Structures are given as C-alpha cells and as structure tokens.
Amino acid sequence: MPKETRRSQRRVEIITFLVLAFGIWPLVAVGVVGGYGFLVWMLQIIFGPPGPPSH
C-alpha cells in the first residue's frame, strides 16, 4: 500500500471512531435509558407502583 493511501485510511478510521464515540453511541445510550424509564413509567401506570400490596 502506498504511504498516502495508508494515511488517508487511518484518517477515515479516526474520524469514524470519533463520530461513533462522541456522536452516535451517546445518543443510543440516552435513547435506551429513556426508553427503559418510559417503559417502567407505563407499567407503573397500568399495574400500580411497587411495594407491599394494599389490604
């Protein structure tokens, strides 16, 4: 491989890593946590809050 091609490929890989590490994955993490919170909230609306059953 020519030296310029390796440099160009390395630059693309670094940019791809930065986009994934600081762009896409944080958004995915927030979406997953938010989705889980929404699911718990909806289940509590349907089935009631956790705790001992009322007598």
mmCIF file with all atom_site columns, N, CA and C in Angstrom:
data_model
loop_
_atom_site.group_PDB
_atom_site.id
_atom_site.type_symbol
_atom_site.label_atom_id
_atom_site.label_alt_id
_atom_site.label_comp_id
_atom_site.label_asym_id
_atom_site.label_entity_id
_atom_site.label_seq_id
_atom_site.pdbx_PDB_ins_code
_atom_site.Cartn_x
_atom_site.Cartn_y
_atom_site.Cartn_z
_atom_site.occupancy
_atom_site.B_iso_or_equiv
_atom_site.pdbx_formal_charge
_atom_site.auth_seq_id
_atom_site.auth_comp_id
_atom_site.auth_asym_id
_atom_site.auth_atom_id
_atom_site.pdbx_PDB_model_num
ATOM 1   N N  . MET A 1 1  ? 0.836   -1.191 0.000  1.00 0.00 ? 1  MET A N  1
ATOM 2   C CA . MET A 1 1  ? 0.000   0.000  0.000  1.00 0.00 ? 1  MET A CA 1
ATOM 3   C C  . MET A 1 1  ? 0.875   1.245  0.000  1.00 0.00 ? 1  MET A C  1
ATOM 4   N N  . PRO A 1 2  ? 0.546   2.196  -0.847 1.00 0.00 ? 2  PRO A N  1
ATOM 5   C CA . PRO A 1 2  ? 1.300   3.452  -0.807 1.00 0.00 ? 2  PRO A CA 1
ATOM 6   C C  . PRO A 1 2  ? 1.085   4.173  0.525  1.00 0.00 ? 2  PRO A C  1
ATOM 7   N N  . LYS A 1 3  ? 2.067   4.985  0.884  1.00 0.00 ? 3  LYS A N  1
ATOM 8   C CA . LYS A 1 3  ? 2.025   5.686  2.166  1.00 0.00 ? 3  LYS A CA 1
ATOM 9   C C  . LYS A 1 3  ? 0.828   6.622  2.265  1.00 0.00 ? 3  LYS A C  1
ATOM 10  N N  . GLU A 1 4  ? 0.477   7.309  1.177  1.00 0.00 ? 4  GLU A N  1
ATOM 11  C CA . GLU A 1 4  ? -0.649  8.246  1.178  1.00 0.00 ? 4  GLU A CA 1
ATOM 12  C C  . GLU A 1 4  ? -1.972  7.512  1.398  1.00 0.00 ? 4  GLU A C  1
ATOM 13  N N  . THR A 1 5  ? -2.106  6.335  0.821  1.00 0.00 ? 5  THR A N  1
ATOM 14  C CA . THR A 1 5  ? -3.338  5.567  0.985  1.00 0.00 ? 5  THR A CA 1
ATOM 15  C C  . THR A 1 5  ? -3.503  5.133  2.438  1.00 0.00 ? 5  THR A C  1
ATOM 16  N N  . ARG A 1 6  ? -2.418  4.701  3.076  1.00 0.00 ? 6  ARG A N  1
ATOM 17  C CA . ARG A 1 6  ? -2.481  4.307  4.480  1.00 0.00 ? 6  ARG A CA 1
ATOM 18  C C  . ARG A 1 6  ? -2.851  5.484  5.369  1.00 0.00 ? 6  ARG A C  1
ATOM 19  N N  . ARG A 1 7  ? -2.263  6.644  5.099  1.00 0.00 ? 7  ARG A N  1
ATOM 20  C CA . ARG A 1 7  ? -2.585  7.851  5.868  1.00 0.00 ? 7  ARG A CA 1
ATOM 21  C C  . ARG A 1 7  ? -4.052  8.223  5.708  1.00 0.00 ? 7  ARG A C  1
ATOM 22  N N  . SER A 1 8  ? -4.531  8.163  4.466  1.00 0.00 ? 8  SER A N  1
ATOM 23  C CA . SER A 1 8  ? -5.917  8.509  4.184  1.00 0.00 ? 8  SER A CA 1
ATOM 24  C C  . SER A 1 8  ? -6.865  7.542  4.891  1.00 0.00 ? 8  SER A C  1
ATOM 25  N N  . GLN A 1 9  ? -6.538  6.264  4.855  1.00 0.00 ? 9  GLN A N  1
ATOM 26  C CA . GLN A 1 9  ? -7.375  5.261  5.510  1.00 0.00 ? 9  GLN A CA 1
ATOM 27  C C  . GLN A 1 9  ? -7.357  5.458  7.023  1.00 0.00 ? 9  GLN A C  1
ATOM 28  N N  . ARG A 1 10 ? -6.203  5.753  7.564  1.00 0.00 ? 10 ARG A N  1
ATOM 29  C CA . ARG A 1 10 ? -6.098  5.987  9.012  1.00 0.00 ? 10 ARG A CA 1
ATOM 30  C C  . ARG A 1 10 ? -6.937  7.199  9.424  1.00 0.00 ? 10 ARG A C  1
ATOM 31  N N  . ARG A 1 11 ? -6.905  8.247  8.611  1.00 0.00 ? 11 ARG A N  1
ATOM 32  C CA . ARG A 1 11 ? -7.695  9.442  8.916  1.00 0.00 ? 11 ARG A CA 1
ATOM 33  C C  . ARG A 1 11 ? -9.188  9.139  8.905  1.00 0.00 ? 11 ARG A C  1
ATOM 34  N N  . VAL A 1 12 ? -9.640  8.369  7.926  1.00 0.00 ? 12 VAL A N  1
ATOM 35  C CA . VAL A 1 12 ? -11.046 7.981  7.852  1.00 0.00 ? 12 VAL A CA 1
ATOM 36  C C  . VAL A 1 12 ? -11.430 7.154  9.066  1.00 0.00 ? 12 VAL A C  1
ATOM 37  N N  . GLU A 1 13 ? -10.565 6.246  9.496  1.00 0.00 ? 13 GLU A N  1
ATOM 38  C CA . GLU A 1 13 ? -10.849 5.419  10.672 1.00 0.00 ? 13 GLU A CA 1
ATOM 39  C C  . GLU A 1 13 ? -10.935 6.268  11.938 1.00 0.00 ? 13 GLU A C  1
ATOM 40  N N  . ILE A 1 14 ? -10.070 7.245  12.084 1.00 0.00 ? 14 ILE A N  1
ATOM 41  C CA . ILE A 1 14 ? -10.106 8.116  13.265 1.00 0.00 ? 14 ILE A CA 1
ATOM 42  C C  . ILE A 1 14 ? -11.383 8.948  13.273 1.00 0.00 ? 14 ILE A C  1
ATOM 43  N N  . ILE A 1 15 ? -11.758 9.499  12.133 1.00 0.00 ? 15 ILE A N  1
ATOM 44  C CA . ILE A 1 15 ? -12.986 10.290 12.046 1.00 0.00 ? 15 ILE A CA 1
ATOM 45  C C  . ILE A 1 15 ? -14.201 9.410  12.349 1.00 0.00 ? 15 ILE A C  1
ATOM 46  N N  . THR A 1 16 ? -14.204 8.190  11.812 1.00 0.00 ? 16 THR A N  1
ATOM 47  C CA . THR A 1 16 ? -15.299 7.260  12.080 1.00 0.00 ? 16 THR A CA 1
ATOM 48  C C  . THR A 1 16 ? -15.393 6.954  13.566 1.00 0.00 ? 16 THR A C  1
ATOM 49  N N  . PHE A 1 17 ? -14.255 6.698  14.200 1.00 0.00 ? 17 PHE A N  1
ATOM 50  C CA . PHE A 1 17 ? -14.240 6.429  15.636 1.00 0.00 ? 17 PHE A CA 1
ATOM 51  C C  . PHE A 1 17 ? -14.789 7.609  16.426 1.00 0.00 ? 17 PHE A C  1
ATOM 52  N N  . LEU A 1 18 ? -14.359 8.815  16.094 1.00 0.00 ? 18 LEU A N  1
ATOM 53  C CA . LEU A 1 18 ? -14.819 9.997  16.823 1.00 0.00 ? 18 LEU A CA 1
ATOM 54  C C  . LEU A 1 18 ? -16.325 10.203 16.666 1.00 0.00 ? 18 LEU A C  1
ATOM 55  N N  . VAL A 1 19 ? -16.831 9.987  15.460 1.00 0.00 ? 19 VAL A N  1
ATOM 56  C CA . VAL A 1 19 ? -18.273 10.137 15.235 1.00 0.00 ? 19 VAL A CA 1
ATOM 57  C C  . VAL A 1 19 ? -19.040 9.108  16.058 1.00 0.00 ? 19 VAL A C  1
ATOM 58  N N  . LEU A 1 20 ? -18.552 7.866  16.072 1.00 0.00 ? 20 LEU A N  1
ATOM 59  C CA . LEU A 1 20 ? -19.218 6.826  16.858 1.00 0.00 ? 20 LEU A CA 1
ATOM 60  C C  . LEU A 1 20 ? -19.104 7.102  18.359 1.00 0.00 ? 20 LEU A C  1
ATOM 61  N N  . ALA A 1 21 ? -17.894 7.410  18.824 1.00 0.00 ? 21 ALA A N  1
ATOM 62  C CA . ALA A 1 21 ? -17.645 7.542  20.262 1.00 0.00 ? 21 ALA A CA 1
ATOM 63  C C  . ALA A 1 21 ? -18.319 8.763  20.870 1.00 0.00 ? 21 ALA A C  1
ATOM 64  N N  . PHE A 1 22 ? -18.371 9.857  20.126 1.00 0.00 ? 22 PHE A N  1
ATOM 65  C CA . PHE A 1 22 ? -18.884 11.098 20.710 1.00 0.00 ? 22 PHE A CA 1
ATOM 66  C C  . PHE A 1 22 ? -20.174 11.582 20.058 1.00 0.00 ? 22 PHE A C  1
ATOM 67  N N  . GLY A 1 23 ? -20.713 10.829 19.125 1.00 0.00 ? 23 GLY A N  1
ATOM 68  C CA . GLY A 1 23 ? -21.939 11.235 18.464 1.00 0.00 ? 23 GLY A CA 1
ATOM 69  C C  . GLY A 1 23 ? -23.027 10.202 18.574 1.00 0.00 ? 23 GLY A C  1
ATOM 70  N N  . ILE A 1 24 ? -22.807 9.076  17.944 1.00 0.00 ? 24 ILE A N  1
ATOM 71  C CA . ILE A 1 24 ? -23.871 8.084  17.825 1.00 0.00 ? 24 ILE A CA 1
ATOM 72  C C  . ILE A 1 24 ? -24.094 7.324  19.125 1.00 0.00 ? 24 ILE A C  1
ATOM 73  N N  . TRP A 1 25 ? -23.030 6.803  19.748 1.00 0.00 ? 25 TRP A N  1
ATOM 74  C CA . TRP A 1 25 ? -23.221 5.981  20.953 1.00 0.00 ? 25 TRP A CA 1
ATOM 75  C C  . TRP A 1 25 ? -23.811 6.742  22.132 1.00 0.00 ? 25 TRP A C  1
ATOM 76  N N  . PRO A 1 26 ? -23.445 7.992  22.371 1.00 0.00 ? 26 PRO A N  1
ATOM 77  C CA . PRO A 1 26 ? -24.147 8.716  23.444 1.00 0.00 ? 26 PRO A CA 1
ATOM 78  C C  . PRO A 1 26 ? -25.643 8.869  23.165 1.00 0.00 ? 26 PRO A C  1
ATOM 79  N N  . LEU A 1 27 ? -26.004 9.110  21.928 1.00 0.00 ? 27 LEU A N  1
ATOM 80  C CA . LEU A 1 27 ? -27.429 9.219  21.590 1.00 0.00 ? 27 LEU A CA 1
ATOM 81  C C  . LEU A 1 27 ? -28.142 7.884  21.780 1.00 0.00 ? 27 LEU A C  1
ATOM 82  N N  . VAL A 1 28 ? -27.488 6.796  21.400 1.00 0.00 ? 28 VAL A N  1
ATOM 83  C CA . VAL A 1 28 ? -28.075 5.473  21.601 1.00 0.00 ? 28 VAL A CA 1
ATOM 84  C C  . VAL A 1 28 ? -28.249 5.192  23.092 1.00 0.00 ? 28 VAL A C  1
ATOM 85  N N  . ALA A 1 29 ? -27.242 5.539  23.897 1.00 0.00 ? 29 ALA A N  1
ATOM 86  C CA . ALA A 1 29 ? -27.318 5.303  25.342 1.00 0.00 ? 29 ALA A CA 1
ATOM 87  C C  . ALA A 1 29 ? -28.464 6.094  25.963 1.00 0.00 ? 29 ALA A C  1
ATOM 88  N N  . VAL A 1 30 ? -28.603 7.355  25.598 1.00 0.00 ? 30 VAL A N  1
ATOM 89  C CA . VAL A 1 30 ? -29.697 8.173  26.121 1.00 0.00 ? 30 VAL A CA 1
ATOM 90  C C  . VAL A 1 30 ? -31.040 7.605  25.681 1.00 0.00 ? 30 VAL A C  1
ATOM 91  N N  . GLY A 1 31 ? -31.130 7.147  24.457 1.00 0.00 ? 31 GLY A N  1
ATOM 92  C CA . GLY A 1 31 ? -32.370 6.556  23.966 1.00 0.00 ? 31 GLY A CA 1
ATOM 93  C C  . GLY A 1 31 ? -32.740 5.280  24.702 1.00 0.00 ? 31 GLY A C  1
ATOM 94  N N  . VAL A 1 32 ? -31.758 4.434  24.971 1.00 0.00 ? 32 VAL A N  1
ATOM 95  C CA . VAL A 1 32 ? -32.036 3.180  25.683 1.00 0.00 ? 32 VAL A CA 1
ATOM 96  C C  . VAL A 1 32 ? -32.477 3.463  27.110 1.00 0.00 ? 32 VAL A C  1
ATOM 97  N N  . VAL A 1 33 ? -31.764 4.328  27.810 1.00 0.00 ? 33 VAL A N  1
ATOM 98  C CA . VAL A 1 33 ? -32.131 4.651  29.195 1.00 0.00 ? 33 VAL A CA 1
ATOM 99  C C  . VAL A 1 33 ? -33.488 5.344  29.239 1.00 0.00 ? 33 VAL A C  1
ATOM 100 N N  . GLY A 1 34 ? -33.723 6.265  28.328 1.00 0.00 ? 34 GLY A N  1
ATOM 101 C CA . GLY A 1 34 ? -35.018 6.944  28.271 1.00 0.00 ? 34 GLY A CA 1
ATOM 102 C C  . GLY A 1 34 ? -36.150 5.983  27.940 1.00 0.00 ? 34 GLY A C  1
ATOM 103 N N  . GLY A 1 35 ? -35.903 5.066  27.015 1.00 0.00 ? 35 GLY A N  1
ATOM 104 C CA . GLY A 1 35 ? -36.917 4.068  26.667 1.00 0.00 ? 35 GLY A CA 1
ATOM 105 C C  . GLY A 1 35 ? -37.231 3.152  27.837 1.00 0.00 ? 35 GLY A C  1
ATOM 106 N N  . TYR A 1 36 ? -36.203 2.753  28.584 1.00 0.00 ? 36 TYR A N  1
ATOM 107 C CA . TYR A 1 36 ? -36.423 1.910  29.761 1.00 0.00 ? 36 TYR A CA 1
ATOM 108 C C  . TYR A 1 36 ? -37.235 2.671  30.816 1.00 0.00 ? 36 TYR A C  1
ATOM 109 N N  . GLY A 1 37 ? -36.882 3.918  31.046 1.00 0.00 ? 37 GLY A N  1
ATOM 110 C CA . GLY A 1 37 ? -37.626 4.733  32.001 1.00 0.00 ? 37 GLY A CA 1
ATOM 111 C C  . GLY A 1 37 ? -39.078 4.895  31.590 1.00 0.00 ? 37 GLY A C  1
ATOM 112 N N  . PHE A 1 38 ? -39.316 5.111  30.311 1.00 0.00 ? 38 PHE A N  1
ATOM 113 C CA . PHE A 1 38 ? -40.687 5.234  29.810 1.00 0.00 ? 38 PHE A CA 1
ATOM 114 C C  . PHE A 1 38 ? -41.446 3.933  30.004 1.00 0.00 ? 38 PHE A C  1
ATOM 115 N N  . LEU A 1 39 ? -40.801 2.801  29.739 1.00 0.00 ? 39 LEU A N  1
ATOM 116 C CA . LEU A 1 39 ? -41.437 1.501  29.919 1.00 0.00 ? 39 LEU A CA 1
ATOM 117 C C  . LEU A 1 39 ? -41.821 1.280  31.382 1.00 0.00 ? 39 LEU A C  1
ATOM 118 N N  . VAL A 1 40 ? -40.920 1.583  32.305 1.00 0.00 ? 40 VAL A N  1
ATOM 119 C CA . VAL A 1 40 ? -41.214 1.425  33.734 1.00 0.00 ? 40 VAL A CA 1
ATOM 120 C C  . VAL A 1 40 ? -42.365 2.346  34.128 1.00 0.00 ? 40 VAL A C  1
ATOM 121 N N  . TRP A 1 41 ? -42.359 3.559  33.641 1.00 0.00 ? 41 TRP A N  1
ATOM 122 C CA . TRP A 1 41 ? -43.414 4.521  33.943 1.00 0.00 ? 41 TRP A CA 1
ATOM 123 C C  . TRP A 1 41 ? -44.772 4.002  33.468 1.00 0.00 ? 41 TRP A C  1
ATOM 124 N N  . MET A 1 42 ? -44.825 3.501  32.234 1.00 0.00 ? 42 MET A N  1
ATOM 125 C CA . MET A 1 42 ? -46.085 2.978  31.699 1.00 0.00 ? 42 MET A CA 1
ATOM 126 C C  . MET A 1 42 ? -46.547 1.757  32.485 1.00 0.00 ? 42 MET A C  1
ATOM 127 N N  . LEU A 1 43 ? -45.627 0.872  32.852 1.00 0.00 ? 43 LEU A N  1
ATOM 128 C CA . LEU A 1 43 ? -46.014 -0.310 33.626 1.00 0.00 ? 43 LEU A CA 1
ATOM 129 C C  . LEU A 1 43 ? -46.553 0.090  34.995 1.00 0.00 ? 43 LEU A C  1
ATOM 130 N N  . GLN A 1 44 ? -45.983 1.129  35.586 1.00 0.00 ? 44 GLN A N  1
ATOM 131 C CA . GLN A 1 44 ? -46.478 1.586  36.880 1.00 0.00 ? 44 GLN A CA 1
ATOM 132 C C  . GLN A 1 44 ? -47.843 2.248  36.750 1.00 0.00 ? 44 GLN A C  1
ATOM 133 N N  . ILE A 1 45 ? -48.114 2.878  35.634 1.00 0.00 ? 45 ILE A N  1
ATOM 134 C CA . ILE A 1 45 ? -49.443 3.446  35.411 1.00 0.00 ? 45 ILE A CA 1
ATOM 135 C C  . ILE A 1 45 ? -50.473 2.326  35.288 1.00 0.00 ? 45 ILE A C  1
ATOM 136 N N  . ILE A 1 46 ? -50.102 1.234  34.616 1.00 0.00 ? 46 ILE A N  1
ATOM 137 C CA . ILE A 1 46 ? -51.040 0.129  34.390 1.00 0.00 ? 46 ILE A CA 1
ATOM 138 C C  . ILE A 1 46 ? -51.195 -0.737 35.648 1.00 0.00 ? 46 ILE A C  1
ATOM 139 N N  . PHE A 1 47 ? -50.077 -1.128 36.251 1.00 0.00 ? 47 PHE A N  1
ATOM 140 C CA . PHE A 1 47 ? -50.114 -2.102 37.349 1.00 0.00 ? 47 PHE A CA 1
ATOM 141 C C  . PHE A 1 47 ? -49.945 -1.493 38.733 1.00 0.00 ? 47 PHE A C  1
ATOM 142 N N  . GLY A 1 48 ? -49.695 -0.215 38.827 1.00 0.00 ? 48 GLY A N  1
ATOM 143 C CA . GLY A 1 48 ? -49.505 0.428  40.114 1.00 0.00 ? 48 GLY A CA 1
ATOM 144 C C  . GLY A 1 48 ? -48.046 0.445  40.520 1.00 0.00 ? 48 GLY A C  1
ATOM 145 N N  . PRO A 1 49 ? -47.712 1.269  41.499 1.00 0.00 ? 49 PRO A N  1
ATOM 146 C CA . PRO A 1 49 ? -46.316 1.375  41.920 1.00 0.00 ? 49 PRO A CA 1
ATOM 147 C C  . PRO A 1 49 ? -45.857 0.130  42.686 1.00 0.00 ? 49 PRO A C  1
ATOM 148 N N  . PRO A 1 50 ? -44.549 -0.095 42.765 1.00 0.00 ? 50 PRO A N  1
ATOM 149 C CA . PRO A 1 50 ? -44.067 -1.245 43.508 1.00 0.00 ? 50 PRO A CA 1
ATOM 150 C C  . PRO A 1 50 ? -44.251 -1.026 45.017 1.00 0.00 ? 50 PRO A C  1
ATOM 151 N N  . GLY A 1 51 ? -44.240 -2.100 45.745 1.00 0.00 ? 51 GLY A N  1
ATOM 152 C CA . GLY A 1 51 ? -44.395 -2.020 47.195 1.00 0.00 ? 51 GLY A CA 1
ATOM 153 C C  . GLY A 1 51 ? -45.308 -3.110 47.701 1.00 0.00 ? 51 GLY A C  1
ATOM 154 N N  . PRO A 1 52 ? -45.532 -3.118 48.997 1.00 0.00 ? 52 PRO A N  1
ATOM 155 C CA . PRO A 1 52 ? -46.424 -4.151 49.534 1.00 0.00 ? 52 PRO A CA 1
ATOM 156 C C  . PRO A 1 52 ? -47.855 -3.929 49.044 1.00 0.00 ? 52 PRO A C  1
ATOM 157 N N  . PRO A 1 53 ? -48.581 -5.002 48.838 1.00 0.00 ? 53 PRO A N  1
ATOM 158 C CA . PRO A 1 53 ? -49.973 -4.849 48.373 1.00 0.00 ? 53 PRO A CA 1
ATOM 159 C C  . PRO A 1 53 ? -50.820 -4.157 49.440 1.00 0.00 ? 53 PRO A C  1
ATOM 160 N N  . SER A 1 54 ? -51.796 -3.398 48.999 1.00 0.00 ? 54 SER A N  1
ATOM 161 C CA . SER A 1 54 ? -52.686 -2.721 49.942 1.00 0.00 ? 54 SER A CA 1
ATOM 162 C C  . SER A 1 54 ? -53.722 -3.723 50.457 1.00 0.00 ? 54 SER A C  1
ATOM 163 N N  . HIS A 1 55 ? -54.131 -3.558 51.700 1.00 0.00 ? 55 HIS A N  1
ATOM 164 C CA . HIS A 1 55 ? -55.061 -4.519 52.325 1.00 0.00 ? 55 HIS A CA 1
ATOM 165 C C  . HIS A 1 55 ? -56.467 -4.089 52.089 1.00 0.00 ? 55 HIS A C  1
#
